[in-house]
mmCIF file of C-alpha atoms in Angstrom:
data_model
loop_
_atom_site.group_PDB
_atom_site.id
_atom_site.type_symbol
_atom_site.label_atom_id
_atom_site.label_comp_id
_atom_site.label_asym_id
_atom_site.label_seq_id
_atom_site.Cartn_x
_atom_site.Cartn_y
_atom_site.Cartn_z
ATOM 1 C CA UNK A 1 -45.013 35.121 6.387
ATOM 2 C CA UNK A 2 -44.868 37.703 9.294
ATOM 3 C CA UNK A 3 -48.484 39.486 8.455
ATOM 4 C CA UNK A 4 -49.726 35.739 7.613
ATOM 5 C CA UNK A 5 -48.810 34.833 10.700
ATOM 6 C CA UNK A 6 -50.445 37.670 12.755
ATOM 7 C CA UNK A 7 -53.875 37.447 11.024
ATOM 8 C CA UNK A 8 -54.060 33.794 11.647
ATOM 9 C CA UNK A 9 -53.502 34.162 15.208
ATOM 10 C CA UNK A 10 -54.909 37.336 16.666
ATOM 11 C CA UNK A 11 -54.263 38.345 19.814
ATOM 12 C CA UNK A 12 -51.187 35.884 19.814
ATOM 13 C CA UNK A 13 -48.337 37.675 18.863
ATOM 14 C CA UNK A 14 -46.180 34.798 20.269
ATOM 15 C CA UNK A 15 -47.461 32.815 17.567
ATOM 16 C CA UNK A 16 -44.368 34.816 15.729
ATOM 17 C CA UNK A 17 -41.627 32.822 17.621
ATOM 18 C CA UNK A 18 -42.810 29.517 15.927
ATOM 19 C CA UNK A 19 -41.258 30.997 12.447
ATOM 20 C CA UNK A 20 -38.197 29.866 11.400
ATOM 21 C CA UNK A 21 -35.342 31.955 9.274
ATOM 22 C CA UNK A 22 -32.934 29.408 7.868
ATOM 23 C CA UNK A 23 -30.015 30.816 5.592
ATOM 24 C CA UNK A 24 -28.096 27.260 4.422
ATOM 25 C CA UNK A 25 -25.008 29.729 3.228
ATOM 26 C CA UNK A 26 -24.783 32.095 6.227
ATOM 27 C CA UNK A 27 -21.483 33.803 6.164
ATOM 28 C CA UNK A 28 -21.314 36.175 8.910
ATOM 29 C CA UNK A 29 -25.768 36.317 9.233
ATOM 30 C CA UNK A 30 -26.739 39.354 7.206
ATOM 31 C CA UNK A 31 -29.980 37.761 6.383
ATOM 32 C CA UNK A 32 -30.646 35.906 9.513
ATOM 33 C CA UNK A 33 -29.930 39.468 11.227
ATOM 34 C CA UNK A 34 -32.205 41.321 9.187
ATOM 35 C CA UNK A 35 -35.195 38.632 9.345
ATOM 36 C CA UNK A 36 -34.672 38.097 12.926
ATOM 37 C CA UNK A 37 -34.781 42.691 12.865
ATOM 38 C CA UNK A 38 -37.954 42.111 11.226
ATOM 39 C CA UNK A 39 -39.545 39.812 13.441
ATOM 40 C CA UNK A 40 -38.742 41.301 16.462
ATOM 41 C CA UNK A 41 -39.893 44.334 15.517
ATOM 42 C CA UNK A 42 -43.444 43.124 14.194
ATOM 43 C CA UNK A 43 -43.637 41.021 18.254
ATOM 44 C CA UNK A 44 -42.359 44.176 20.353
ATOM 45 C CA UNK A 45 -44.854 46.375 18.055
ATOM 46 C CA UNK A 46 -47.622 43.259 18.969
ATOM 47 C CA UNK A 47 -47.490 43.259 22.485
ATOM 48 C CA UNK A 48 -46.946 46.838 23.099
ATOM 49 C CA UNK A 49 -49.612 48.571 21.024
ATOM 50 C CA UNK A 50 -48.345 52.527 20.530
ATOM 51 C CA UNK A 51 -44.867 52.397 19.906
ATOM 52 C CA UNK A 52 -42.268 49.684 21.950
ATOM 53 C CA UNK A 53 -39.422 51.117 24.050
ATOM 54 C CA UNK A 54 -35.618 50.386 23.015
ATOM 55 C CA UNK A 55 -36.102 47.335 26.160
ATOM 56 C CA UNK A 56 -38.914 45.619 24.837
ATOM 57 C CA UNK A 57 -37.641 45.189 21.583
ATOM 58 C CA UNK A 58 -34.156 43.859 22.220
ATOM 59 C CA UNK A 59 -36.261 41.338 24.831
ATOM 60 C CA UNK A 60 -38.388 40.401 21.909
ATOM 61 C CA UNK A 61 -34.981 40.262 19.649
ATOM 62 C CA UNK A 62 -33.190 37.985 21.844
ATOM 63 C CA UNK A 63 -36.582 35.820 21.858
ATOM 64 C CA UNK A 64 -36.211 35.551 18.096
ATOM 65 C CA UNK A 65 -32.840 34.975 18.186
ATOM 66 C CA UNK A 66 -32.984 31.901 20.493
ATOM 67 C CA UNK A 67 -36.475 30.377 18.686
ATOM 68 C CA UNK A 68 -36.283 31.275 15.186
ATOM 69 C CA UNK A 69 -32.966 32.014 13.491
ATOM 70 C CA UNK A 70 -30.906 29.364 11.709
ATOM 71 C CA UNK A 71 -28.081 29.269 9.978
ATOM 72 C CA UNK A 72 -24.652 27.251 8.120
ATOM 73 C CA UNK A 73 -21.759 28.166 6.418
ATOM 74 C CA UNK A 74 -18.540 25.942 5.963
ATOM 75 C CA UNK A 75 -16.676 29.256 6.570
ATOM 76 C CA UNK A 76 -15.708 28.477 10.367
ATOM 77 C CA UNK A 77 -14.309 32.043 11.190
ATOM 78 C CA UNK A 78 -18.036 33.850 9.576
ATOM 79 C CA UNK A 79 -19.887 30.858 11.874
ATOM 80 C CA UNK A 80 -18.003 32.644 14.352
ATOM 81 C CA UNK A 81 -18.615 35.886 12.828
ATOM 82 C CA UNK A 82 -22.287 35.389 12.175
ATOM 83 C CA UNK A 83 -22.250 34.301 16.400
ATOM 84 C CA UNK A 84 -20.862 37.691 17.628
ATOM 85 C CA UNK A 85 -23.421 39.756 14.948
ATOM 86 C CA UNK A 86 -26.213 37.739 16.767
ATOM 87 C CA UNK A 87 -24.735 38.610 19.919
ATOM 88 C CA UNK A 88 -23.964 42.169 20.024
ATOM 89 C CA UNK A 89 -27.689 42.967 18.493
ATOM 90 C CA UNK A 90 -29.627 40.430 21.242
ATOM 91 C CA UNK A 91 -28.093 41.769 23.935
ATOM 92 C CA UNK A 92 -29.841 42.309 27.091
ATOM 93 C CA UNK A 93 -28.798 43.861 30.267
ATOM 94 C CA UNK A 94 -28.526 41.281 32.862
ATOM 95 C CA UNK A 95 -29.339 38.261 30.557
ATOM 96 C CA UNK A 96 -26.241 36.215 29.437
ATOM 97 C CA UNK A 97 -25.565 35.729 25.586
ATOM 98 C CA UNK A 98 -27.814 33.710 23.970
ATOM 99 C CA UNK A 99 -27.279 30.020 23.317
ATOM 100 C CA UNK A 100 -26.159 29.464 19.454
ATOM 101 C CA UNK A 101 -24.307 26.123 19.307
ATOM 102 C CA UNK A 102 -27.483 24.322 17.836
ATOM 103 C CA UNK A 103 -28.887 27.653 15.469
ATOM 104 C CA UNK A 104 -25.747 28.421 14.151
ATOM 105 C CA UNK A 105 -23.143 25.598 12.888
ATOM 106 C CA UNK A 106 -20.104 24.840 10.450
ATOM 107 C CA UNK A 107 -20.697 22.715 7.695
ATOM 108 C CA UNK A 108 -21.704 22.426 3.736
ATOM 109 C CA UNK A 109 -24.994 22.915 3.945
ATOM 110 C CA UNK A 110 -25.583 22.778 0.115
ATOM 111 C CA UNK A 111 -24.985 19.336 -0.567
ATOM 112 C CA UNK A 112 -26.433 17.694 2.610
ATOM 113 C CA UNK A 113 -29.441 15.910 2.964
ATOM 114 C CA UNK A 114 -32.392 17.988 4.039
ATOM 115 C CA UNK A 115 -35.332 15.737 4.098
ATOM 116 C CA UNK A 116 -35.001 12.027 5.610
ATOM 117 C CA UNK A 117 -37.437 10.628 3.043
ATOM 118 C CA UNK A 118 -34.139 11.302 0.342
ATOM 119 C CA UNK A 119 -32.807 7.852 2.142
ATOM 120 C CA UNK A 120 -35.707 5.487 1.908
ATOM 121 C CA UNK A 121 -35.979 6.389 -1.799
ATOM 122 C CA UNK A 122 -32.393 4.981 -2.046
ATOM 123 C CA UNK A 123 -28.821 6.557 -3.556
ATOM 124 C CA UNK A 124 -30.018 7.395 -6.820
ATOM 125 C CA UNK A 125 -27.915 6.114 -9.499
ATOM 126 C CA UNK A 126 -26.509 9.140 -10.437
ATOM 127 C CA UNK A 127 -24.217 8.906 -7.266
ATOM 128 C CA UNK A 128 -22.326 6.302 -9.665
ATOM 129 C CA UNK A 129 -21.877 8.375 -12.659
ATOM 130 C CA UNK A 130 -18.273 8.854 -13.937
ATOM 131 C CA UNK A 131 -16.462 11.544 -12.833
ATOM 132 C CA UNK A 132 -12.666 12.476 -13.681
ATOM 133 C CA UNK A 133 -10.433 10.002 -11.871
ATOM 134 C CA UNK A 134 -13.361 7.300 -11.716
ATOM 135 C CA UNK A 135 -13.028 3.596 -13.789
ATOM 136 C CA UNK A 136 -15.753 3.916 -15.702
ATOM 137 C CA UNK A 137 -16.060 -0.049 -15.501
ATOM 138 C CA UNK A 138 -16.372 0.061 -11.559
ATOM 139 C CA UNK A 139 -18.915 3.090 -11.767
ATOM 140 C CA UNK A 140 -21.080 0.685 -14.086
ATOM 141 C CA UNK A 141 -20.765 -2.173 -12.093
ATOM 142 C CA UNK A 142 -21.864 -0.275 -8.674
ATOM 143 C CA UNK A 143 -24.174 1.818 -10.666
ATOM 144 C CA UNK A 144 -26.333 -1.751 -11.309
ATOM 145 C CA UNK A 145 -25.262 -3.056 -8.171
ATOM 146 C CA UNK A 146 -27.182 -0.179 -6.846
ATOM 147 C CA UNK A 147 -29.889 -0.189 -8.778
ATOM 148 C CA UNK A 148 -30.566 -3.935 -8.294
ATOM 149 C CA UNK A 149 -30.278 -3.634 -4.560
ATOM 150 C CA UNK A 150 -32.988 -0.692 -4.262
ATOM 151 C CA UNK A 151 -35.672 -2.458 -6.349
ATOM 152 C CA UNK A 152 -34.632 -5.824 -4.806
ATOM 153 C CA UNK A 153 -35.545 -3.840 -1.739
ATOM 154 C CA UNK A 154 -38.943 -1.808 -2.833
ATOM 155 C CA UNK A 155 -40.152 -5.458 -3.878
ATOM 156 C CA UNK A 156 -39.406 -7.253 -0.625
ATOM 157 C CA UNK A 157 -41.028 -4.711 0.953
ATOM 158 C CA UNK A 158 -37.725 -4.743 3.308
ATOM 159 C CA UNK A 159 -37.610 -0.714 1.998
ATOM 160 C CA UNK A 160 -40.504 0.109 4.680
ATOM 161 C CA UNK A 161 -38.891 -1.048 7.815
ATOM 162 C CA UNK A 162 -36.229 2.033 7.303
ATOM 163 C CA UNK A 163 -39.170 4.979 7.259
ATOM 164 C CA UNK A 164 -37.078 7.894 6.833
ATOM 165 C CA UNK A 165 -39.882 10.072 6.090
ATOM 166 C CA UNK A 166 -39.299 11.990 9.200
ATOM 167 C CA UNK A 167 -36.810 11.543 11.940
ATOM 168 C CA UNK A 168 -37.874 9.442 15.170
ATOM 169 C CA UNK A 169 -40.236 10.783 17.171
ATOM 170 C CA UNK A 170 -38.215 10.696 20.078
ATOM 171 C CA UNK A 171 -35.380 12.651 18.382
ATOM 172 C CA UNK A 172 -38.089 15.387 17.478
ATOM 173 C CA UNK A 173 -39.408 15.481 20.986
ATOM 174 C CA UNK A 174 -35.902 15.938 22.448
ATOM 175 C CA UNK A 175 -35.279 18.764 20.044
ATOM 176 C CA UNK A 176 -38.540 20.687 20.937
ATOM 177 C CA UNK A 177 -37.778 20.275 24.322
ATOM 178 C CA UNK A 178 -34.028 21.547 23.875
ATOM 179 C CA UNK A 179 -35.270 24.709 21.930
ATOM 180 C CA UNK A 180 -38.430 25.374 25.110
ATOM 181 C CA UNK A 181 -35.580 25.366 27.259
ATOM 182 C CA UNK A 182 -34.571 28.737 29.046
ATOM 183 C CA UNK A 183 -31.622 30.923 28.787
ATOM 184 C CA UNK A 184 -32.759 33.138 31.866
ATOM 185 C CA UNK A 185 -29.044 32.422 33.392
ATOM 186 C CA UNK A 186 -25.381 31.107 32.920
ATOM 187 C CA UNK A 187 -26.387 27.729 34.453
ATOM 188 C CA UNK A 188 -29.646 27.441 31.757
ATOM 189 C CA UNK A 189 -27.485 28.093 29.053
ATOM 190 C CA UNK A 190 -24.814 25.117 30.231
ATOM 191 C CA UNK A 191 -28.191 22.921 31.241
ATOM 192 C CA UNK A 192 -29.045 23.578 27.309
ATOM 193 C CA UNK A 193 -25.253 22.828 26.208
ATOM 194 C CA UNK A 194 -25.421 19.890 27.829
ATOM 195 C CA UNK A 195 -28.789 18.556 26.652
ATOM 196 C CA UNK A 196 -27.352 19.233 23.174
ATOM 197 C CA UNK A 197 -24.087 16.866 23.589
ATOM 198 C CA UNK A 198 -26.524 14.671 25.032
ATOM 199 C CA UNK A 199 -29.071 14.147 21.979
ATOM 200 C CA UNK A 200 -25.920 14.190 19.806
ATOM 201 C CA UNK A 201 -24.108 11.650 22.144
ATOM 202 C CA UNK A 202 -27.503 9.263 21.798
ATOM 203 C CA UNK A 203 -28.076 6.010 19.563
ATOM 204 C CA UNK A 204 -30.813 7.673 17.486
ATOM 205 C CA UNK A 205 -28.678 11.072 16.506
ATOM 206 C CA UNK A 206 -25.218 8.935 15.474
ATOM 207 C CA UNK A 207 -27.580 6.188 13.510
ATOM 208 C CA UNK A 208 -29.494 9.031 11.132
ATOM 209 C CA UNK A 209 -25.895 10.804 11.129
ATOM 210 C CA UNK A 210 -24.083 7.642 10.155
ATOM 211 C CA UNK A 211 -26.570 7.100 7.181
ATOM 212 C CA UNK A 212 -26.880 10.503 5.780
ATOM 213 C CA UNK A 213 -23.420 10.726 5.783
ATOM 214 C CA UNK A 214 -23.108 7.353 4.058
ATOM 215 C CA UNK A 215 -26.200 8.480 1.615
ATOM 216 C CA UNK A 216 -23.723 11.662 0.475
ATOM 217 C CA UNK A 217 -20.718 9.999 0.888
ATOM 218 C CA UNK A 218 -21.660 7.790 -2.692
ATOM 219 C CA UNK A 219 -21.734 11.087 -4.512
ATOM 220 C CA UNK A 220 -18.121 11.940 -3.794
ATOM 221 C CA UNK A 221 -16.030 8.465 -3.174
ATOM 222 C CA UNK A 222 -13.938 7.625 -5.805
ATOM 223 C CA UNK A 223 -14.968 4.930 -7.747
ATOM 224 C CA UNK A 224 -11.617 3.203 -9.379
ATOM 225 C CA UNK A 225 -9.300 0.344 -9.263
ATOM 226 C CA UNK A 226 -10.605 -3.383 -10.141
ATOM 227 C CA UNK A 227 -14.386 -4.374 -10.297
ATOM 228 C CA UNK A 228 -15.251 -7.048 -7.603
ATOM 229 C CA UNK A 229 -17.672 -9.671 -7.788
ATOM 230 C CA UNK A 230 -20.850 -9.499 -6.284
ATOM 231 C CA UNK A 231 -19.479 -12.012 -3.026
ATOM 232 C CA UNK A 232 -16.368 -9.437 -2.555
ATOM 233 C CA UNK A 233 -16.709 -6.776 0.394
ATOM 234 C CA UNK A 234 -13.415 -5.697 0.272
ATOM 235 C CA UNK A 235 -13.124 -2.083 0.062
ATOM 236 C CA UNK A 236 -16.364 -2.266 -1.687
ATOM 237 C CA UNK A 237 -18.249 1.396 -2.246
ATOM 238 C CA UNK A 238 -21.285 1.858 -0.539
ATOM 239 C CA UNK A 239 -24.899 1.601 -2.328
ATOM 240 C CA UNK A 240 -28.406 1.698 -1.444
ATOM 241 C CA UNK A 241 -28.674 -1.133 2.052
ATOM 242 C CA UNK A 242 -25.548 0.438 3.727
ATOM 243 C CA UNK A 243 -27.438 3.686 3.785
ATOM 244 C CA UNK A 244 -30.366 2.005 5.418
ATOM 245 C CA UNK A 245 -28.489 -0.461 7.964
ATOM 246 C CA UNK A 246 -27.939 2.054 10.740
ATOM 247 C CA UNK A 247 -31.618 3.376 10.757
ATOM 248 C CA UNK A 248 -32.967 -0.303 10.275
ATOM 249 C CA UNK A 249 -31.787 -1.141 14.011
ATOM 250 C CA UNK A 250 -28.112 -2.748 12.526
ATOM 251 C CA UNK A 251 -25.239 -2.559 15.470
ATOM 252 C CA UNK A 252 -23.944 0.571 15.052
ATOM 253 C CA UNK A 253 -20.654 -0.219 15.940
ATOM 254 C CA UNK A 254 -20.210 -2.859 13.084
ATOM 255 C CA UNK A 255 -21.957 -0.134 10.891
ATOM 256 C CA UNK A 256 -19.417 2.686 11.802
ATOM 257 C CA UNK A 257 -16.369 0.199 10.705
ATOM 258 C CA UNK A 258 -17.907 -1.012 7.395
ATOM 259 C CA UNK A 259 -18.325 2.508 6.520
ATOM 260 C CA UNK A 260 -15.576 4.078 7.446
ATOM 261 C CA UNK A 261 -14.115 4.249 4.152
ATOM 262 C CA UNK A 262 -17.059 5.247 2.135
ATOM 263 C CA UNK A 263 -17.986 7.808 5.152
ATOM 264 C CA UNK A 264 -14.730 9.360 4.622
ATOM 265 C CA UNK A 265 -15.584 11.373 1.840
ATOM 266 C CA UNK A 266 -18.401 13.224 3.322
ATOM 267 C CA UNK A 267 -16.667 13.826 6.687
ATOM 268 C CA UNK A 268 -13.704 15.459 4.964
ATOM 269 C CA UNK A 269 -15.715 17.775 2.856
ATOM 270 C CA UNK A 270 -17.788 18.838 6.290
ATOM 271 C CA UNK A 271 -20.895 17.993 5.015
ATOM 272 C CA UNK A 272 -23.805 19.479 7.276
ATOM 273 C CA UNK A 273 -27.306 18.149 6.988
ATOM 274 C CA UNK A 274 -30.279 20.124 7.143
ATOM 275 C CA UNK A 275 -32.866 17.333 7.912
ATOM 276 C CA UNK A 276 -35.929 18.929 8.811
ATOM 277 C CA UNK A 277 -37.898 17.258 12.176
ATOM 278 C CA UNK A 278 -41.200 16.847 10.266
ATOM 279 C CA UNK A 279 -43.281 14.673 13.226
ATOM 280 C CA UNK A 280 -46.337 16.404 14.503
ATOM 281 C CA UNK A 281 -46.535 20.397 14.115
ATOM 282 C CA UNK A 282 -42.511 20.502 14.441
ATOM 283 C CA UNK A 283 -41.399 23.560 13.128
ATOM 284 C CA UNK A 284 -37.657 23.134 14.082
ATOM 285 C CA UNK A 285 -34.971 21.525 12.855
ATOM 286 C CA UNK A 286 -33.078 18.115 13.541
ATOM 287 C CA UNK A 287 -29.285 18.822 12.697
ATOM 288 C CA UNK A 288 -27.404 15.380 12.228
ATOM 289 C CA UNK A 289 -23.904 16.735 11.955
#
């Protein structure tokens, strides 16, 4: 991808910052170290033709770090680990540390989602299949529940007015602008901290949060005790239309308590997903942990 990069934009060698290096397992960043090496390397070597001083390329490695290098693990002390590493090999005199709270997070990674059109196809039905512990007479009856929902929901046409084939174009814009932000000094790197908390704190982050984790969460609640009529909410497991209420413009507070219990089992397991920002030519990510 680096030498692909370079012939399709000669004389750019800043076209290399719009890669991205995404490791989904982390631990303490061996990979994202030695692909953000690589691509610093190939820019210092770029824009200073001959041979790049030790300065240039820890500027261009810091550039890297702060553009292109991604990465998860659920292992919160090799998050931290994986920080330092990042750190220590960036460095450069008179620059503070780079900012890492949005490139490198804590979570499970693996069993997020990590495309937005996964939720307008639905919870599959294998999200109901028994599992030790489960009634196997309450996973058949939410099993068709589901399954009548979704294609109640495909045939209405209702399915369209959720569109998570990408995330909102406002959330994307807000990201790219977060990642073109400078880390020139202390006060850019809190300006960027708090831009982060911001997008996070907003209505559009906490309604694609609340229904991926309420997409997952069907996977891993337990599905036991007594089989409920169709009419009965109580403590009801969620299926198909609660993962599409909080994107389809539902209050988000009612949302929040109707799922708390099926939401449970993703937030417990620290379930991190990867859901890429695919509006426009957005090459980074949307994080909706």
């Amino acid at each position: 991808m680096i030498e692909k990069t370079v012939a399709e934009n000669p004389g750019n060698p800043d076209a290399l910052l719009r890669l991205t290096a995404i490791d989904p397992a982390c631990g303490s960043g061996h990979f994202i170290l030695g692909a953000a090496r690589r691509i610093a390397q190939r820019l210092a070597d770029l824009r200073n033709p001959g041979a790049a001083s030790i300065a240039e390329y820890r500027h261009a490695l810091r550039e890297v770090v702060s553009h292109c290098i991604y990465g998860v693990d659920q292992n919160e002390l090799a998050v931290e680990l994986c920080r330092v590493a990042l750190w220590i090999e960036a460095v450069e005199p008179g620059m503070p540390l780079s900012f890492l709270d949005a490139k490198i997070r804590h979570g499970n990674s693996l069993v997020g989602i990590s495309d937005f059109s996964m939720l307008s196809k639905g919870i599959p039905d294998d999200a109901y299949a028994a599992l030790d512990g489960d009634d196997k007479d309450a996973c058949k009856f939410y099993r068709s529940l589901n399954r009548a929902q979704r294609e109640g929901s495909k045939k209405s046409g209702r399915q369209n007015q959720f569109s998570f084939a990408a995330a909102p174009p406002e959330l994307a814009d807000a990201v790219l602008v977060l990642d073109s932000m400078p880390e020139n000094t202390v006060e850019d790197v809190r300006a960027k901290q708090q831009a982060l908390e911001a997008i996070k704190d907003g209505p559009l982050w906490q309604r694609l949060s609340v229904a991926c984790d309420l997409f997952v969460a069907a996977f891993f609640a337990k599905k036991d005790g007594p089989v409920w009529s169709r009419r009965s909410t109580i403590a009801r497991r969620n299926t198909s239309p609660d993962a599409a209420a909080p994107r389809s413009g539902a209050n988000l507070s009612s949302v929040r308590r109707r799922s708390a219990l099926p939401r449970s089992g993703a937030s417990t397991k620290r379930i991190f997903h990867l859901a890429p920002a695919t509006n426009g030519d957005v090459s980074d990510w949307a994080s909706v942990t």
